[in-house]
Amino acid sequence: LSMVCYCLLIGGALAANFPDVPESAAYAEAVNVLADNGILNGDENGNFNPNNTVTRAEFSAIICRLLGVEEDAKVLTQSKFSDVSSSHWAKGYIAKAAELGIVNGNEDGTFKPEDKVTFEQAVKMLICAIGFEENAKEAGSYPDGYIKIAEKYGYLQGIDKAIGKAFTRSNVAVLLANYINEQGGDYE
């Protein structure tokens, strides 16, 4: 899996600054850096909505942006999942995430794009995206092995680790920023 180097620097001047993300919030720096680099976006009113949950489709798009494969994803017109239509806004992102082995969907051939992504699903998707799936499988079955690897590398610092709970936008920002920080501000 080839990844693009973003050279994100956590701690520099921040331009994003959402009105609903207080500078004092523990997740503020993560949100702003990821927004400045086009990985996370605000809504049409310029708000980040840190407490809103993220759908499986949205997280697929975020992971594709993190990996630098957004343009590749945009040209894909079909997903292998029976419940992701050719008109779904995230069809290309979901198809690219499936192509890269980041998402597998359900046994019945569905993806459930509008379901909320849970803590453990988000962790699994990140671990698969960065090429640590075999390490996670060796560390235990899903979700424990994936969580163990994420903890080992410090990706879960400052995150609400509730299995089965829908993952919030602020938690997504912290998870991804922790990964980038662990990479020294860069990743490839």
Coordinates of N, CA and C in Angstrom, one line a residue:
L1 N 0.9 -1.2 0.0 CA 0.0 0.0 0.0 C 0.9 1.2 0.0
S2 N 0.7 2.0 -1.0 CA 1.6 3.2 -1.1 C 0.8 4.4 -0.6
M3 N 1.4 5.2 0.3 CA 0.7 6.3 0.8 C 1.4 7.6 0.5
V4 N 0.7 8.7 0.4 CA 1.3 10.0 0.1 C 1.8 10.6 1.3
C5 N 2.9 11.3 1.3 CA 3.5 12.1 2.4 C 2.8 13.4 2.5
Y6 N 2.2 13.7 3.6 CA 1.5 15.0 3.8 C 2.3 16.0 4.5
C7 N 3.3 15.6 5.3 CA 4.1 16.5 6.1 C 3.2 17.4 6.9
L8 N 2.3 16.9 7.7 CA 1.5 17.7 8.5 C 2.2 18.1 9.8
L9 N 2.2 19.3 10.1 CA 2.8 19.7 11.3 C 1.8 20.1 12.4
I10 N 1.8 19.4 13.4 CA 0.8 19.7 14.5 C 1.5 20.7 15.4
G11 N 0.8 21.8 15.5 CA 1.3 22.9 16.4 C 1.6 24.2 15.7
G12 N 1.6 24.2 14.4 CA 1.9 25.5 13.7 C 0.7 26.4 13.7
A13 N 0.7 27.4 12.8 CA -0.4 28.4 12.7 C -1.6 27.6 12.1
L14 N -2.7 27.9 12.7 CA -4.0 27.2 12.3 C -4.9 28.1 11.6
A15 N -5.4 27.7 10.4 CA -6.3 28.6 9.7 C -7.7 28.2 9.7
A16 N -8.0 26.9 10.0 CA -9.4 26.4 9.9 C -10.3 27.1 10.9
N17 N -10.0 27.0 12.2 CA -10.8 27.6 13.3 C -12.3 27.7 13.0
F18 N -12.9 26.6 13.5 CA -14.4 26.5 13.4 C -15.0 27.2 14.6
P19 N -16.1 28.0 14.4 CA -16.7 28.7 15.6 C -17.2 27.7 16.7
D20 N -17.5 26.5 16.3 CA -18.0 25.5 17.3 C -16.9 24.6 17.9
V21 N -15.6 25.0 17.7 CA -14.5 24.3 18.2 C -13.7 25.3 19.1
P22 N -13.9 25.3 20.4 CA -13.2 26.2 21.2 C -11.7 26.0 21.2
E23 N -10.9 27.0 21.2 CA -9.4 26.8 21.2 C -9.0 26.0 22.4
S24 N -9.7 26.0 23.5 CA -9.3 25.3 24.7 C -9.7 23.8 24.6
A25 N -10.5 23.4 23.6 CA -10.9 22.0 23.5 C -9.7 21.1 23.3
A26 N -9.7 19.9 23.9 CA -8.6 19.0 23.8 C -8.4 18.5 22.3
Y27 N -9.4 18.6 21.5 CA -9.4 18.1 20.1 C -9.2 19.3 19.1
A28 N -9.1 20.5 19.6 CA -9.1 21.7 18.7 C -7.9 21.6 17.7
E29 N -6.7 21.4 18.2 CA -5.5 21.4 17.3 C -5.7 20.3 16.3
A30 N -6.1 19.1 16.7 CA -6.3 18.0 15.7 C -7.3 18.4 14.7
V31 N -8.4 18.9 15.1 CA -9.5 19.3 14.1 C -8.9 20.3 13.1
N32 N -8.2 21.3 13.6 CA -7.7 22.4 12.7 C -6.7 21.9 11.7
V33 N -5.7 21.1 12.2 CA -4.7 20.6 11.3 C -5.3 19.7 10.2
L34 N -6.2 18.8 10.6 CA -6.8 17.9 9.6 C -7.7 18.7 8.7
A35 N -8.4 19.7 9.1 CA -9.2 20.6 8.2 C -8.3 21.4 7.3
D36 N -7.2 21.9 7.8 CA -6.3 22.7 7.0 C -5.7 21.9 5.9
N37 N -5.6 20.6 6.1 CA -5.0 19.7 5.1 C -6.1 18.9 4.3
G38 N -7.3 19.4 4.4 CA -8.4 18.8 3.6 C -8.9 17.4 3.9
I39 N -8.5 16.9 5.1 CA -8.9 15.6 5.5 C -10.2 15.6 6.1
L40 N -10.5 16.6 6.9 CA -11.8 16.8 7.6 C -12.4 18.1 7.1
N41 N -13.7 18.2 6.9 CA -14.3 19.4 6.5 C -15.4 19.9 7.4
G42 N -15.8 21.1 7.3 CA -16.9 21.7 8.1 C -18.2 21.5 7.3
D43 N -19.3 22.0 7.9 CA -20.5 22.0 7.1 C -20.7 23.3 6.3
E44 N -21.9 23.4 5.7 CA -22.2 24.5 4.9 C -22.2 25.9 5.6
N45 N -22.4 25.8 7.0 CA -22.4 27.0 7.8 C -21.0 27.3 8.4
G46 N -20.0 26.5 8.1 CA -18.7 26.7 8.6 C -18.4 26.1 10.0
N47 N -19.3 25.3 10.4 CA -19.2 24.6 11.7 C -18.6 23.2 11.5
F48 N -17.8 22.7 12.5 CA -17.3 21.4 12.5 C -18.2 20.3 13.1
N49 N -19.0 20.7 14.0 CA -19.9 19.8 14.7 C -19.2 18.6 15.4
P50 N -18.3 19.0 16.3 CA -17.5 18.0 17.0 C -18.2 16.8 17.6
N51 N -19.4 17.0 18.1 CA -20.1 15.9 18.8 C -21.0 15.1 17.9
N52 N -21.1 15.5 16.6 CA -21.8 14.7 15.6 C -21.1 13.4 15.4
T53 N -21.9 12.3 15.1 CA -21.2 11.1 14.8 C -20.9 11.0 13.3
V54 N -20.1 10.0 12.9 CA -19.7 9.9 11.5 C -20.3 8.6 11.0
T55 N -20.7 8.6 9.7 CA -21.2 7.4 9.1 C -20.1 6.6 8.5
R56 N -20.4 5.4 8.2 CA -19.4 4.5 7.5 C -19.0 5.1 6.2
A57 N -19.9 5.7 5.4 CA -19.5 6.3 4.2 C -18.6 7.5 4.4
E58 N -18.9 8.4 5.4 CA -18.1 9.5 5.7 C -16.7 9.1 6.1
F59 N -16.6 8.1 6.9 CA -15.3 7.6 7.4 C -14.5 7.0 6.2
S60 N -15.1 6.4 5.3 CA -14.4 5.9 4.1 C -13.8 7.0 3.3
A61 N -14.6 8.1 3.2 CA -14.1 9.3 2.5 C -12.9 9.9 3.2
I62 N -13.0 10.0 4.6 CA -11.9 10.6 5.4 C -10.6 9.7 5.3
I63 N -10.8 8.4 5.3 CA -9.6 7.5 5.2 C -9.0 7.7 3.8
C64 N -9.8 7.8 2.7 CA -9.2 8.0 1.4 C -8.5 9.3 1.3
R65 N -9.0 10.4 1.9 CA -8.3 11.7 2.0 C -7.0 11.6 2.8
L66 N -7.0 10.9 3.9 CA -5.8 10.7 4.7 C -4.7 10.0 3.9
L67 N -5.1 9.0 3.1 CA -4.1 8.2 2.3 C -3.7 8.9 1.0
G68 N -4.4 10.0 0.7 CA -4.0 10.7 -0.5 C -4.6 10.1 -1.8
V69 N -5.6 9.3 -1.7 CA -6.2 8.6 -2.8 C -7.6 9.1 -3.2
E70 N -7.9 10.3 -2.8 CA -9.2 10.9 -3.1 C -9.5 11.0 -4.6
E71 N -8.5 11.5 -5.3 CA -8.7 11.6 -6.8 C -9.0 10.2 -7.4
D72 N -8.2 9.2 -7.0 CA -8.5 7.9 -7.5 C -9.9 7.4 -7.2
A73 N -10.3 7.7 -6.0 CA -11.7 7.3 -5.5 C -12.8 8.0 -6.3
K74 N -12.6 9.3 -6.6 CA -13.6 10.1 -7.3 C -14.0 9.5 -8.7
V75 N -13.0 8.8 -9.3 CA -13.3 8.3 -10.7 C -14.0 7.0 -10.6
L76 N -14.1 6.3 -9.5 CA -14.8 5.0 -9.4 C -16.3 5.2 -9.4
T77 N -17.0 4.5 -10.2 CA -18.4 4.7 -10.4 C -19.3 3.6 -9.8
Q78 N -18.7 2.5 -9.4 CA -19.4 1.4 -8.9 C -18.7 0.8 -7.6
S79 N -19.6 0.4 -6.7 CA -19.1 -0.2 -5.5 C -19.5 -1.7 -5.5
K80 N -18.8 -2.6 -4.9 CA -19.1 -4.0 -4.9 C -20.3 -4.3 -4.0
F81 N -20.7 -3.3 -3.2 CA -21.7 -3.5 -2.2 C -23.1 -3.3 -2.7
S82 N -24.0 -4.2 -2.4 CA -25.4 -4.1 -3.0 C -26.2 -2.9 -2.5
D83 N -25.8 -2.3 -1.4 CA -26.6 -1.2 -0.9 C -25.9 0.2 -1.1
V84 N -24.9 0.2 -2.0 CA -24.2 1.5 -2.3 C -24.5 1.7 -3.8
S85 N -25.5 2.5 -4.1 CA -25.9 2.8 -5.5 C -24.9 3.6 -6.3
S86 N -25.0 3.5 -7.6 CA -24.1 4.3 -8.4 C -24.3 5.8 -8.3
S87 N -25.4 6.2 -7.6 CA -25.6 7.6 -7.4 C -25.3 8.1 -5.9
H88 N -24.8 7.1 -5.1 CA -24.4 7.5 -3.7 C -23.2 8.4 -3.7
W89 N -23.2 9.5 -3.0 CA -22.1 10.5 -3.0 C -20.8 9.9 -2.6
A90 N -20.7 8.8 -1.9 CA -19.5 8.2 -1.4 C -19.1 6.9 -2.1
K91 N -19.8 6.6 -3.2 CA -19.6 5.3 -3.9 C -18.1 5.1 -4.2
G92 N -17.4 6.1 -4.7 CA -16.0 6.0 -5.1 C -15.1 5.8 -3.9
Y93 N -15.4 6.5 -2.8 CA -14.6 6.4 -1.6 C -14.7 5.0 -1.0
I94 N -16.0 4.5 -1.0 CA -16.3 3.2 -0.5 C -15.6 2.1 -1.4
A95 N -15.7 2.3 -2.7 CA -15.1 1.3 -3.6 C -13.6 1.3 -3.5
K96 N -13.0 2.5 -3.3 CA -11.5 2.6 -3.1 C -11.1 1.9 -1.8
A97 N -11.8 2.2 -0.7 CA -11.5 1.6 0.6 C -11.6 0.1 0.5
A98 N -12.6 -0.4 -0.2 CA -12.7 -1.9 -0.4 C -11.6 -2.4 -1.3
E99 N -11.2 -1.7 -2.3 CA -10.1 -2.1 -3.2 C -8.8 -2.2 -2.4
L100 N -8.6 -1.3 -1.5 CA -7.4 -1.3 -0.7 C -7.5 -2.3 0.5
G101 N -8.6 -2.9 0.7 CA -8.7 -3.9 1.8 C -9.0 -3.2 3.2
I102 N -9.4 -2.0 3.1 CA -9.7 -1.2 4.4 C -11.1 -1.6 4.9
V103 N -12.0 -1.8 4.0 CA -13.4 -2.2 4.4 C -13.8 -3.5 3.7
N104 N -14.6 -4.3 4.3 CA -15.0 -5.6 3.8 C -16.5 -5.7 3.6
G105 N -17.2 -4.9 4.4 CA -18.7 -5.0 4.3 C -19.2 -6.1 5.2
N106 N -20.4 -6.4 4.9 CA -21.1 -7.5 5.7 C -21.2 -8.8 4.9
E107 N -21.5 -9.8 5.6 CA -21.6 -11.2 5.0 C -22.7 -11.2 3.9
D108 N -23.7 -10.4 4.0 CA -24.8 -10.3 3.0 C -24.5 -9.5 1.8
G109 N -23.3 -9.0 1.7 CA -22.9 -8.2 0.6 C -23.2 -6.7 0.7
T110 N -23.7 -6.3 1.8 CA -24.0 -4.9 2.1 C -22.9 -4.1 2.8
F111 N -22.9 -2.8 2.7 CA -21.9 -2.0 3.4 C -22.6 -1.2 4.5
K112 N -23.8 -0.9 4.4 CA -24.6 0.0 5.3 C -23.9 1.4 5.5
P113 N -23.8 2.1 4.4 CA -23.1 3.3 4.3 C -23.6 4.4 5.3
E114 N -24.9 4.4 5.6 CA -25.4 5.4 6.5 C -25.4 5.0 7.9
D115 N -25.0 3.8 8.3 CA -24.8 3.4 9.7 C -23.7 4.2 10.3
K116 N -23.8 4.5 11.6 CA -22.7 5.2 12.3 C -21.5 4.3 12.4
V117 N -20.4 4.8 12.1 CA -19.1 4.1 12.3 C -18.9 4.0 13.8
T118 N -18.6 2.8 14.3 CA -18.3 2.7 15.7 C -16.8 2.9 16.0
F119 N -16.5 3.0 17.3 CA -15.1 3.2 17.7 C -14.3 2.0 17.1
E120 N -14.7 0.8 17.3 CA -13.8 -0.3 16.9 C -13.8 -0.4 15.3
Q121 N -14.8 0.0 14.6 CA -14.8 0.0 13.2 C -13.8 1.0 12.7
A122 N -13.8 2.2 13.3 CA -12.9 3.3 12.9 C -11.4 2.8 13.1
V123 N -11.2 2.2 14.3 CA -9.8 1.7 14.6 C -9.4 0.7 13.6
K124 N -10.3 -0.3 13.3 CA -10.0 -1.3 12.3 C -9.6 -0.7 10.9
M125 N -10.5 0.3 10.5 CA -10.2 0.9 9.2 C -8.9 1.6 9.1
L126 N -8.5 2.3 10.2 CA -7.2 3.0 10.2 C -6.1 2.0 10.2
I127 N -6.2 0.9 11.0 CA -5.1 -0.1 11.1 C -5.0 -0.8 9.8
C128 N -6.1 -1.1 9.1 CA -6.0 -1.7 7.8 C -5.4 -0.7 6.7
A129 N -5.8 0.6 6.9 CA -5.3 1.6 5.9 C -3.8 1.8 6.0
I130 N -3.2 1.6 7.2 CA -1.8 1.9 7.3 C -0.9 0.6 7.3
G131 N -1.6 -0.5 6.9 CA -0.8 -1.7 6.7 C -0.5 -2.6 7.9
F132 N -1.2 -2.4 9.0 CA -1.0 -3.1 10.2 C -2.0 -4.2 10.5
E133 N -2.8 -4.6 9.4 CA -3.8 -5.6 9.7 C -3.2 -7.0 10.1
E134 N -2.1 -7.4 9.6 CA -1.6 -8.7 10.0 C -1.1 -8.6 11.4
N135 N -0.5 -7.5 11.8 CA -0.1 -7.3 13.2 C -1.3 -7.4 14.1
A136 N -2.4 -6.8 13.7 CA -3.7 -6.8 14.5 C -4.2 -8.2 14.6
K137 N -4.2 -9.0 13.5 CA -4.7 -10.3 13.6 C -3.9 -11.2 14.5
E138 N -2.6 -11.0 14.5 CA -1.7 -11.7 15.4 C -1.9 -11.3 16.8
A139 N -2.3 -10.1 17.1 CA -2.6 -9.6 18.4 C -3.9 -10.1 19.0
G140 N -4.8 -10.6 18.2 CA -6.1 -11.1 18.6 C -7.1 -10.9 17.6
S141 N -8.3 -11.4 17.8 CA -9.4 -11.3 16.9 C -10.0 -9.9 16.9
Y142 N -10.9 -9.6 15.9 CA -11.6 -8.4 15.9 C -12.5 -8.3 17.0
P143 N -12.6 -7.2 17.8 CA -11.9 -5.9 17.6 C -10.6 -5.8 18.4
D144 N -10.4 -6.8 19.3 CA -9.3 -6.7 20.3 C -7.9 -6.5 19.7
G145 N -7.6 -7.3 18.7 CA -6.3 -7.2 18.1 C -6.0 -5.8 17.5
Y146 N -7.0 -5.3 16.9 CA -6.9 -3.9 16.2 C -6.7 -2.8 17.3
I147 N -7.5 -3.0 18.3 CA -7.4 -2.0 19.4 C -6.0 -2.1 20.1
K148 N -5.5 -3.3 20.3 CA -4.2 -3.5 20.9 C -3.1 -2.8 20.1
I149 N -3.2 -3.0 18.8 CA -2.1 -2.4 17.9 C -2.3 -0.8 18.0
A150 N -3.5 -0.3 17.9 CA -3.7 1.1 18.0 C -3.2 1.7 19.3
E151 N -3.4 1.0 20.4 CA -2.9 1.4 21.7 C -1.4 1.3 21.8
K152 N -0.9 0.3 21.2 CA 0.6 0.1 21.2 C 1.3 1.3 20.6
Y153 N 0.7 1.9 19.5 CA 1.4 3.0 18.8 C 0.8 4.4 19.3
G154 N 0.0 4.4 20.3 CA -0.5 5.7 20.8 C -1.6 6.3 20.1
Y155 N -2.3 5.6 19.2 CA -3.3 6.2 18.4 C -4.6 6.5 19.2
L156 N -4.8 5.9 20.3 CA -6.0 6.0 21.1 C -5.9 7.0 22.3
Q157 N -4.8 7.7 22.4 CA -4.7 8.7 23.5 C -5.8 9.8 23.3
G158 N -6.5 10.0 24.4 CA -7.5 11.1 24.4 C -8.8 10.8 23.7
I159 N -9.0 9.5 23.4 CA -10.2 9.0 22.7 C -11.2 8.3 23.6
D160 N -12.5 8.5 23.4 CA -13.5 7.7 24.1 C -13.5 6.3 23.5
K161 N -13.0 5.3 24.3 CA -12.8 3.9 23.8 C -14.0 3.1 24.2
A162 N -15.1 3.3 23.7 CA -16.3 2.6 24.0 C -16.7 1.7 22.9
I163 N -16.5 0.4 23.0 CA -16.8 -0.6 21.9 C -18.4 -0.5 21.7
G164 N -18.7 -0.4 20.5 CA -20.1 -0.4 20.1 C -20.7 1.0 20.0
K165 N -20.0 2.0 20.5 CA -20.5 3.4 20.5 C -20.1 4.1 19.2
A166 N -21.0 4.9 18.7 CA -20.8 5.6 17.5 C -19.7 6.6 17.7
F167 N -18.8 6.8 16.7 CA -17.6 7.6 16.9 C -17.9 9.0 16.5
T168 N -17.5 10.0 17.3 CA -17.8 11.4 17.0 C -16.7 12.0 16.1
R169 N -17.0 13.1 15.5 CA -16.1 13.8 14.6 C -14.8 14.3 15.4
S170 N -15.0 14.7 16.7 CA -13.8 15.1 17.4 C -12.9 13.9 17.7
N171 N -13.5 12.7 18.0 CA -12.7 11.5 18.1 C -12.0 11.1 16.9
V172 N -12.7 11.2 15.7 CA -12.0 10.9 14.4 C -10.8 11.8 14.3
A173 N -10.9 13.1 14.6 CA -9.8 14.1 14.4 C -8.7 13.7 15.3
V174 N -8.9 13.3 16.6 CA -7.9 12.9 17.5 C -7.2 11.6 17.1
L175 N -8.0 10.6 16.7 CA -7.4 9.4 16.2 C -6.4 9.6 15.1
L176 N -6.9 10.4 14.1 CA -6.0 10.6 12.9 C -4.8 11.5 13.3
A177 N -5.0 12.5 14.1 CA -3.9 13.3 14.5 C -2.9 12.5 15.3
N178 N -3.3 11.6 16.2 CA -2.4 10.7 16.9 C -1.6 9.9 16.0
Y179 N -2.2 9.3 15.0 CA -1.5 8.6 14.0 C -0.4 9.4 13.3
I180 N -0.8 10.6 12.9 CA 0.2 11.5 12.2 C 1.3 11.9 13.1
N181 N 1.0 12.2 14.4 CA 2.0 12.6 15.4 C 3.0 11.4 15.6
E182 N 2.4 10.2 15.6 CA 3.3 9.0 15.9 C 4.3 8.9 14.7
Q183 N 3.9 9.3 13.5 CA 4.7 9.3 12.3 C 5.7 10.5 12.3
G184 N 5.7 11.3 13.3 CA 6.6 12.4 13.4 C 6.1 13.6 12.6
G185 N 4.8 13.6 12.4 CA 4.2 14.7 11.6 C 4.2 14.4 10.1
D186 N 4.8 13.3 9.7 CA 4.8 12.9 8.3 C 4.3 11.5 8.3
Y187 N 3.8 11.1 7.1 CA 3.6 9.6 6.9 C 3.7 9.4 5.4
E188 N 4.1 8.2 5.1 CA 4.2 7.8 3.7 C 3.9 6.3 3.6

